[in-house]
Short mmCIF file of C-alpha atoms in Angstrom, two decimals:
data_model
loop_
_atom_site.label_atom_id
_atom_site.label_comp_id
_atom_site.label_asym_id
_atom_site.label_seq_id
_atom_site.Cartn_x
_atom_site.Cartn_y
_atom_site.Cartn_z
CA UNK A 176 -3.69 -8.09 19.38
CA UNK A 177 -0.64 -7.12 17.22
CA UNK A 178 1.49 -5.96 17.63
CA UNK A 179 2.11 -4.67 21.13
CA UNK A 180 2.92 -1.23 21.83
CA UNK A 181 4.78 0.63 24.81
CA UNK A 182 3.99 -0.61 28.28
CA UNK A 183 3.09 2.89 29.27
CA UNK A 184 -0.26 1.98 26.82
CA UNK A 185 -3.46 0.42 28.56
CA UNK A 186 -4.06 -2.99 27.36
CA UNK A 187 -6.51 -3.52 25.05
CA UNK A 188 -7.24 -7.14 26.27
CA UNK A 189 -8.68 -8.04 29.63
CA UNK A 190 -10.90 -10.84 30.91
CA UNK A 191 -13.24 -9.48 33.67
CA UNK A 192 -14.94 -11.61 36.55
CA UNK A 193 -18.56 -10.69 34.72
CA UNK A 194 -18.88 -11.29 31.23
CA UNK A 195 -20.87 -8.45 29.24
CA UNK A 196 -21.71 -10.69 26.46
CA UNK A 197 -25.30 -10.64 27.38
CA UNK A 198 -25.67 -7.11 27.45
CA UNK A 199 -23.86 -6.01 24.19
CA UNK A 200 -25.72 -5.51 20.75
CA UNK A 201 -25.74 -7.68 18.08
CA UNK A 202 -23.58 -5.66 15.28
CA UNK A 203 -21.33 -8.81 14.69
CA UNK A 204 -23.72 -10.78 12.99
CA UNK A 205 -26.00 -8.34 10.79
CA UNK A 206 -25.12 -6.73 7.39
CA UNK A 207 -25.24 -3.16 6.50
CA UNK A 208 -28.08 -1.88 3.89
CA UNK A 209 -26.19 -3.32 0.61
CA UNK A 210 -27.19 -0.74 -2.32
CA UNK A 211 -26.05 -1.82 -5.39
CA UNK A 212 -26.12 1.64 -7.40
CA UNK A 213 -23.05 0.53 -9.44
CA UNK A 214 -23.53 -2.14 -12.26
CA UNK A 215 -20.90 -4.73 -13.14
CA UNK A 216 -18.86 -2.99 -15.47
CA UNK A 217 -18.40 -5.13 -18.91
CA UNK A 218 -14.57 -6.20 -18.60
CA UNK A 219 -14.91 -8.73 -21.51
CA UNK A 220 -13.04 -6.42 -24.11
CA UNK A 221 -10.18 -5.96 -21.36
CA UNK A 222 -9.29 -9.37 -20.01
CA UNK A 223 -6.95 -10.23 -22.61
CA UNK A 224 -4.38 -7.24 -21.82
CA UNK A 225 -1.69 -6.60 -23.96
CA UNK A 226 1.28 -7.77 -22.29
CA UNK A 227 1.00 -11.79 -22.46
CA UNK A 228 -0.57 -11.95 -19.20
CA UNK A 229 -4.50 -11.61 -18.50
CA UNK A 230 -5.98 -8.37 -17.03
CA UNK A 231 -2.53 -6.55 -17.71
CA UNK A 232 -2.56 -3.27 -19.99
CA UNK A 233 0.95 -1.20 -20.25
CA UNK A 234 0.74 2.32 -21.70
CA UNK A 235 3.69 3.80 -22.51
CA UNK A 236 4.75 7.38 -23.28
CA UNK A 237 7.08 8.68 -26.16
CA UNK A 238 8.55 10.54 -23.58
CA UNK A 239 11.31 8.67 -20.60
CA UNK A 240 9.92 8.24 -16.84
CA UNK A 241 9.08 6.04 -14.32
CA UNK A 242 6.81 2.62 -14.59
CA UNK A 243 3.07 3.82 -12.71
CA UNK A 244 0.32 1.15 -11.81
CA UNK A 245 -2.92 0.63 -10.75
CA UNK A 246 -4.39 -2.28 -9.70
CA UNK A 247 -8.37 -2.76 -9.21
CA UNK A 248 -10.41 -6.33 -8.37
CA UNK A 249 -7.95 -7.13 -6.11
CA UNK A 250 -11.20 -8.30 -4.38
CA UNK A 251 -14.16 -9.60 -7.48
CA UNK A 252 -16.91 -7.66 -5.56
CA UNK A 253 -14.74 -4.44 -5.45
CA UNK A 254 -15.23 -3.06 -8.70
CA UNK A 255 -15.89 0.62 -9.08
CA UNK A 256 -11.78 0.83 -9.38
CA UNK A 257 -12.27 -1.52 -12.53
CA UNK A 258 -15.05 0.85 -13.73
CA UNK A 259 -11.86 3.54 -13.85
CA UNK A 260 -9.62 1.63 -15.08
CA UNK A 261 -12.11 0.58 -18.01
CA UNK A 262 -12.75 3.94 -18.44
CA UNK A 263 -9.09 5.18 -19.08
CA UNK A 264 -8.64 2.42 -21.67
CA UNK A 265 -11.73 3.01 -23.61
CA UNK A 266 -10.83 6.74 -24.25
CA UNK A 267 -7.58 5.55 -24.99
CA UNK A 268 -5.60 7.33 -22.22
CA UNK A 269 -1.81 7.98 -23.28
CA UNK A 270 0.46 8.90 -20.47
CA UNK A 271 2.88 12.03 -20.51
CA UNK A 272 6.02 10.21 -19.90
CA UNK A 273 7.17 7.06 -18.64
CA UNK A 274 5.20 4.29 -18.03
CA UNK A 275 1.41 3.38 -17.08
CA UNK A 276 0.21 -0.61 -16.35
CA UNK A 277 -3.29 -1.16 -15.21
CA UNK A 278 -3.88 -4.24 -14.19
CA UNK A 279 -7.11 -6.00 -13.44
CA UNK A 280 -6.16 -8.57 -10.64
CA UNK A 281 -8.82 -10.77 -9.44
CA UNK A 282 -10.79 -11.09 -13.00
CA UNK A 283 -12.20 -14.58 -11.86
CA UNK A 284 -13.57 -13.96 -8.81
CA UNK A 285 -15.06 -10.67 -10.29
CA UNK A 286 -16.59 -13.28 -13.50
CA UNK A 287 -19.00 -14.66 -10.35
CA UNK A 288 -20.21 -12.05 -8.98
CA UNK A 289 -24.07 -11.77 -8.51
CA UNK A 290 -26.27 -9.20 -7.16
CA UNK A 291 -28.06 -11.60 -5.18
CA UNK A 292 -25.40 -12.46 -2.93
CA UNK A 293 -22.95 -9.99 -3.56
CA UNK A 294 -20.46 -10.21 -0.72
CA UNK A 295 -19.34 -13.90 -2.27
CA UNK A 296 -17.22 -13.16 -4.96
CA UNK A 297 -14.81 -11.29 -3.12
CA UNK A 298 -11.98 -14.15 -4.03
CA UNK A 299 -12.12 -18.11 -5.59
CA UNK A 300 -10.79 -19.87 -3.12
CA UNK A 301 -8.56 -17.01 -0.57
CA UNK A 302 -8.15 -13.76 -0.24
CA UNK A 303 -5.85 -12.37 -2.31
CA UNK A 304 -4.32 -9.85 -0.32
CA UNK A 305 -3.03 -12.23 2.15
CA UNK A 306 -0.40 -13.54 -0.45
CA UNK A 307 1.98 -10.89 -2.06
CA UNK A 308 5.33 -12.58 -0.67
CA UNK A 309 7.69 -14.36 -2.80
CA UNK A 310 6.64 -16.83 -3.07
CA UNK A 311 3.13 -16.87 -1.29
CA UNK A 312 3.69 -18.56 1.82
CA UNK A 313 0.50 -20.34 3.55
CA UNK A 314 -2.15 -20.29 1.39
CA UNK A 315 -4.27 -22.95 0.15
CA UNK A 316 -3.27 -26.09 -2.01
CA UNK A 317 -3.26 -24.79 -5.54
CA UNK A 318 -5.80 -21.85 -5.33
CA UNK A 319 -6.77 -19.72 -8.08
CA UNK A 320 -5.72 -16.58 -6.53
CA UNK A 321 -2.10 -17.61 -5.53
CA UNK A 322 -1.51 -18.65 -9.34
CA UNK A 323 -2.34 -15.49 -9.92
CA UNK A 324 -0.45 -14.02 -7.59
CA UNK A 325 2.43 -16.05 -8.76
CA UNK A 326 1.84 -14.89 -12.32
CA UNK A 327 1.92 -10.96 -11.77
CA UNK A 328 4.48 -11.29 -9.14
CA UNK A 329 7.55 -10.86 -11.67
CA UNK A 330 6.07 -7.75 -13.36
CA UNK A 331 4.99 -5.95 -9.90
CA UNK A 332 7.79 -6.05 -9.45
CA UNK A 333 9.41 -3.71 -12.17
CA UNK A 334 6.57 -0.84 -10.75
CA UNK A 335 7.93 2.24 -8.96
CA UNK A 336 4.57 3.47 -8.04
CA UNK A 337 1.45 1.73 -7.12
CA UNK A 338 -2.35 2.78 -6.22
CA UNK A 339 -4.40 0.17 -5.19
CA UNK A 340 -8.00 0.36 -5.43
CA UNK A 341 -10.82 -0.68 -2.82
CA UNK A 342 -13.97 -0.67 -1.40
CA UNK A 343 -15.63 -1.05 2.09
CA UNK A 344 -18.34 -3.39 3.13
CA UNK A 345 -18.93 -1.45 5.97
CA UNK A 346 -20.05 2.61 5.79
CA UNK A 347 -17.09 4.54 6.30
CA UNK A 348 -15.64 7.64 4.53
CA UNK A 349 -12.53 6.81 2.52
CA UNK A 350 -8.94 6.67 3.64
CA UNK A 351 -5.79 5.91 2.39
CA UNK A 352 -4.06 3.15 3.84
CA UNK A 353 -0.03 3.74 3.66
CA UNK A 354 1.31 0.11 4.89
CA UNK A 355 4.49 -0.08 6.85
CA UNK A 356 6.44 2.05 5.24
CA UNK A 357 7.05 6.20 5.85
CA UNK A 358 7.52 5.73 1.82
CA UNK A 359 3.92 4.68 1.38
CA UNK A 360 2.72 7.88 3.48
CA UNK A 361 4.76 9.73 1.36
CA UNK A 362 2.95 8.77 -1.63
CA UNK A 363 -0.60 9.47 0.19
CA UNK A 364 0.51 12.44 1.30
CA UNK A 365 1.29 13.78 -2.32
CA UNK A 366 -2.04 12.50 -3.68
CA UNK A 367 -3.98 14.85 -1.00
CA UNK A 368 -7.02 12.52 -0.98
CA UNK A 369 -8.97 10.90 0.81
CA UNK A 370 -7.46 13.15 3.65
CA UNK A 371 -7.32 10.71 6.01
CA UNK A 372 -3.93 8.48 5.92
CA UNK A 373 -3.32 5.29 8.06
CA UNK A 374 0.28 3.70 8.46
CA UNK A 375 -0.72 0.06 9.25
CA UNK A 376 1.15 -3.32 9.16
CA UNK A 377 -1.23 -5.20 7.50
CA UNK A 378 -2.99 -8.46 8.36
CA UNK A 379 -1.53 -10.94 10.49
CA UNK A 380 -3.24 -13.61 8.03
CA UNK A 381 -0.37 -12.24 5.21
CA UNK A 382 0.93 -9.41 3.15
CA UNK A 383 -1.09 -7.27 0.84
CA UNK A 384 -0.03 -5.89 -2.40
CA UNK A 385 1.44 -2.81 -0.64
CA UNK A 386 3.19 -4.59 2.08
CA UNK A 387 5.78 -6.38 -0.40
CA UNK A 388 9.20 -5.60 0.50
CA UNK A 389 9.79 -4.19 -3.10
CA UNK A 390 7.41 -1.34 -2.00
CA UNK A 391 8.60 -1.31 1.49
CA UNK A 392 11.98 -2.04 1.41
CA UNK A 393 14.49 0.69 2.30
CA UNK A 394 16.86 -0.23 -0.57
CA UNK A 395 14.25 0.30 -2.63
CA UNK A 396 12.35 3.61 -4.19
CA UNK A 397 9.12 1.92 -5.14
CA UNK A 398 6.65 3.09 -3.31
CA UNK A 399 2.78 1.79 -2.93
CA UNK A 400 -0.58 3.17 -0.81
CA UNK A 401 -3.86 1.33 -1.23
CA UNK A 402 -7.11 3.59 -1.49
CA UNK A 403 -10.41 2.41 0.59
CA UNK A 404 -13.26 4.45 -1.31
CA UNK A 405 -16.17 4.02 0.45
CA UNK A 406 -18.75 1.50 0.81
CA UNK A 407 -18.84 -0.99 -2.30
CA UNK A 408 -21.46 -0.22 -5.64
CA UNK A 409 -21.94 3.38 -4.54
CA UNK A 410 -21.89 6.26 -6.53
CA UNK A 411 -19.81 8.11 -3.94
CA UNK A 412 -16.75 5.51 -3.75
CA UNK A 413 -16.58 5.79 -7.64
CA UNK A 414 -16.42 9.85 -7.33
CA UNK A 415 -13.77 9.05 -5.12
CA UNK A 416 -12.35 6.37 -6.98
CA UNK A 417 -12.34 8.54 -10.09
CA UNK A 418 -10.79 12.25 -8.19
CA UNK A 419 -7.74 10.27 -6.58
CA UNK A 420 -6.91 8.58 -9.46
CA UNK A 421 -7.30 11.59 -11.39
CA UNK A 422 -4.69 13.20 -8.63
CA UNK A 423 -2.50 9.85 -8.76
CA UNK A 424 -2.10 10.32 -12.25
CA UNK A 425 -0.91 13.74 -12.25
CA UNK A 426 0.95 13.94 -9.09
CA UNK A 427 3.01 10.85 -11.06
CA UNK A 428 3.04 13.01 -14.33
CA UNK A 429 1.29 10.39 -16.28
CA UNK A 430 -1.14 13.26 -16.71
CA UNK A 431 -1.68 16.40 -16.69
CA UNK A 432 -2.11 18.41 -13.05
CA UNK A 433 -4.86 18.58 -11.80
CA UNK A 434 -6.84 20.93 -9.22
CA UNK A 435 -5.21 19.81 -5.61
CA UNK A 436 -7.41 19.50 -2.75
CA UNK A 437 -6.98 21.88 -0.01
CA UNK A 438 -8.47 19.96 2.81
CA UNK A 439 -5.68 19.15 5.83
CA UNK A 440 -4.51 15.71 6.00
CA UNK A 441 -4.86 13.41 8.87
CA UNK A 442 -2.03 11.03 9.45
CA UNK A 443 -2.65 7.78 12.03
CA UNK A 444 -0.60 5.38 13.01
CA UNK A 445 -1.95 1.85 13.97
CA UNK A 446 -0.44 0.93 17.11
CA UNK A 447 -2.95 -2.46 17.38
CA UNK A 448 -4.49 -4.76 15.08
CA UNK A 449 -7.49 -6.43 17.18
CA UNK A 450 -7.55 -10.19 16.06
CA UNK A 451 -10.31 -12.36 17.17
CA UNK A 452 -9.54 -14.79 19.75
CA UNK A 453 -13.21 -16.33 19.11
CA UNK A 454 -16.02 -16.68 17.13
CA UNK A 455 -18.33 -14.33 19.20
CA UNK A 456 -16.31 -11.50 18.81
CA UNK A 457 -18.67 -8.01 18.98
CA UNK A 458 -19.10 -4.38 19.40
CA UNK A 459 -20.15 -2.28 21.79
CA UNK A 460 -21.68 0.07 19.35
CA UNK A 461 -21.89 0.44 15.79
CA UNK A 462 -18.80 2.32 15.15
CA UNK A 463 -17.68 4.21 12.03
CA UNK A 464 -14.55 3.81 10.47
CA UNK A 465 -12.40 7.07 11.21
CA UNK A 466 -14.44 7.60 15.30
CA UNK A 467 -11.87 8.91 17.64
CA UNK A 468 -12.75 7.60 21.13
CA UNK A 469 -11.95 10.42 23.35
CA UNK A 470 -10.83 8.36 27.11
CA UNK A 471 -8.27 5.60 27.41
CA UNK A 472 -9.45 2.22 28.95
CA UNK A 473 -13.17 2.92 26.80
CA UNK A 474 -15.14 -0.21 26.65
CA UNK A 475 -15.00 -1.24 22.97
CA UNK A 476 -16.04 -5.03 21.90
CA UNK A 477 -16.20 -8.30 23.31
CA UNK A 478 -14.27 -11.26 22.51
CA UNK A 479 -15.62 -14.10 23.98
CA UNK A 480 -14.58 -13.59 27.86
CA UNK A 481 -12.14 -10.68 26.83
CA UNK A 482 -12.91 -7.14 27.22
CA UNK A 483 -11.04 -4.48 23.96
CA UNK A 484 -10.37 -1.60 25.36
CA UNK A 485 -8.75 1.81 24.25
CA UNK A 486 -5.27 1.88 24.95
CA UNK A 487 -4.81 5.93 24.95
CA UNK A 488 -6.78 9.25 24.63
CA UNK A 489 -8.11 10.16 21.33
CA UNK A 490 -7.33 6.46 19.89
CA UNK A 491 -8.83 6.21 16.27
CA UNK A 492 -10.96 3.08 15.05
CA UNK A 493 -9.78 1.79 11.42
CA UNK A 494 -12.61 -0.35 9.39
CA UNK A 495 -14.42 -2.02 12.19
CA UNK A 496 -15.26 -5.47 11.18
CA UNK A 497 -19.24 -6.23 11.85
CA UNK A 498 -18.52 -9.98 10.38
CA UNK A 499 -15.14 -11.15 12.29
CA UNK A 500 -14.32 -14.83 12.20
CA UNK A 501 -11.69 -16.06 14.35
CA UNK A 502 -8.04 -15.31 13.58
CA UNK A 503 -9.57 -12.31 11.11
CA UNK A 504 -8.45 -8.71 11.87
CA UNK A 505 -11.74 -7.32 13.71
CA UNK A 506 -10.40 -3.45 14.36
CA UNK A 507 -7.11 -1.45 13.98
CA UNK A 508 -6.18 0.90 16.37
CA UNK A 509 -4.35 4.36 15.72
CA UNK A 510 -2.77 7.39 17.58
CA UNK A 511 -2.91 10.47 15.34
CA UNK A 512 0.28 12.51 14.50
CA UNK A 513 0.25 15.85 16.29
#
């Protein structure tokens, strides 16, 4: 559990004289229903990029303003964002002003990817949103993914503003998560989609794109939010995929406006990221991403002899993980602004 919050909070953690393992369903270990409406998008015309470094395509604009991104693949089985960003380029998007980069990150990880076992080609060798530090701290021995990390690193960081694009293994309606910073909910905020935001700290496994102290620093104005769009392949998370970049792009004045949602935006703060302690780590129930659990102290999960628990009223699940493996983030925890 990280990281703590007020000791006016219940704890989430507690080891009871009975174990419940027995008695609790067995959601850890079984996959969702994986519908692969999407196909793999053809990328081959695109991997080259036109900057000197692979997957990397900079736009620019006759007229002056700031350097805009977006970044898909960060994970190789995550690809509807790639299907946008394809899209853009084939139609030969020019911005308005300033400066537009998007950047294909993960392009070998996305060249295995098979629709008989779909969930592997999420990375090489790691995950590459554990490793956006400078320089990538922890990972393993000469991966793929923290060369490429290492190879992008210098031109991330000349970006002012970032979008991130993602999927969901799980079913879940989209969010927008905002990382550390009251920057990054700033950005969210002026997108206006999905209208859920989260304000989250990240993994405690290492930083993501969006958690890199250019984006989160103070001294800084870049600013970066990272879009989960729905459960990967469908044709809903590439509507949504499509609308808030659509909105990115014209809230940035890359592009022209466009119509604004109206829906009210919900803002969360994570207040715990559930780790597993074990390898038996499960739910209670099936939950959704974005269930408010109405009572503090409500029987959650199981982690091996530990009981998770609600630590407050109205406390919001954030992507429940069905698949946890020890030391991975199974659950965040948020309090909704009033």
């Amino acid at each position: 559990m990280e990281p703590p919050t007020s000791g006016r909070d219940f704890s989430v953690r507690t080891t009871p004289k009975k174990r419940l393992s027995e008695q609790l369903p067995p959601t850890s270990r079984t996959l969702p229903s994986l519908p692969i409406e999407l196909p793999q998008p053809d990328l081959s015309y695109w991997c080259e990029g036109n900057v000197g470094i692979p997957g990397v395509h900079r736009l620019t604009a006759a007229l002056p303003g700031p350097h805009v991104a977006i970044t898909a693949l960060m994970h190789g089985n995550e690809y509807a964002g790639a299907i946008v960003l394809a899209d853009l380029l084939r139609r030969g998007f020019v911005p308005r002003r300033g400066t537009l980069s998007l950047i294909f990150l993960n392009l070998a990880a996305f060249a295995r990817f098979s629709p008989q076992n779909p969930i592997m080609s999420r990375f090489v060798d790691e995950d590459m949103n554990r490793l956006w530090d400078t320089p990538p701290a922890g990972s393993a021995s000469h991966s793929s993914e923290q060369a490429r990390v290492r190879q992008l690193l210098p031109y991330i960081e000349t970006i002012d503003r970032l979008l991130d694009l993602h999927s969901m293994l799980w079913p879940a309606d989209p969010l927008m998560l905002a990382g550390p910073s009251e920057k990054g909910v700033s950005l969210a905020a002026s997108i206006g989609m999905p209208p859920l935001i989260v304000a989250d700290g990240g993994h405690r496994a290492g930083p993501r794109l969006i958690d890199m102290t250019h984006f989160t620093s103070p001294h800084s104005a870049a600013q970066a939010c990272l879009l989960e769009a729905g459960q990967h392949w469908t044709w809903a998370a590439l509507k949504t995929t499509q609308d808030t970049v659509r909105q990115f792009l014209s809230v940035s004045e890359i592009d022209k406006a466009s119509e604004h949602s109206e829906e009210p935006l919900t803002i969360a703060d994570v207040t715990h990221r559930i780790t597993a302690h074990t390898g038996h780590f499960r739910f209670i129930h099936p939950f959704a991403s974005g269930t408010v659990i109405p009572a503090r102290g409500t029987l959650i999960a199981q982690d091996g002899p530990d009981e998770i628990r609600t630590p407050y009223d109205h406390c919001l699940l954030v992507m429940p993980n069905f698949r946890t493996a020890r030391n991975h983030t199974a659950v965040r925890l948020a309090r909704i602004r009033s």
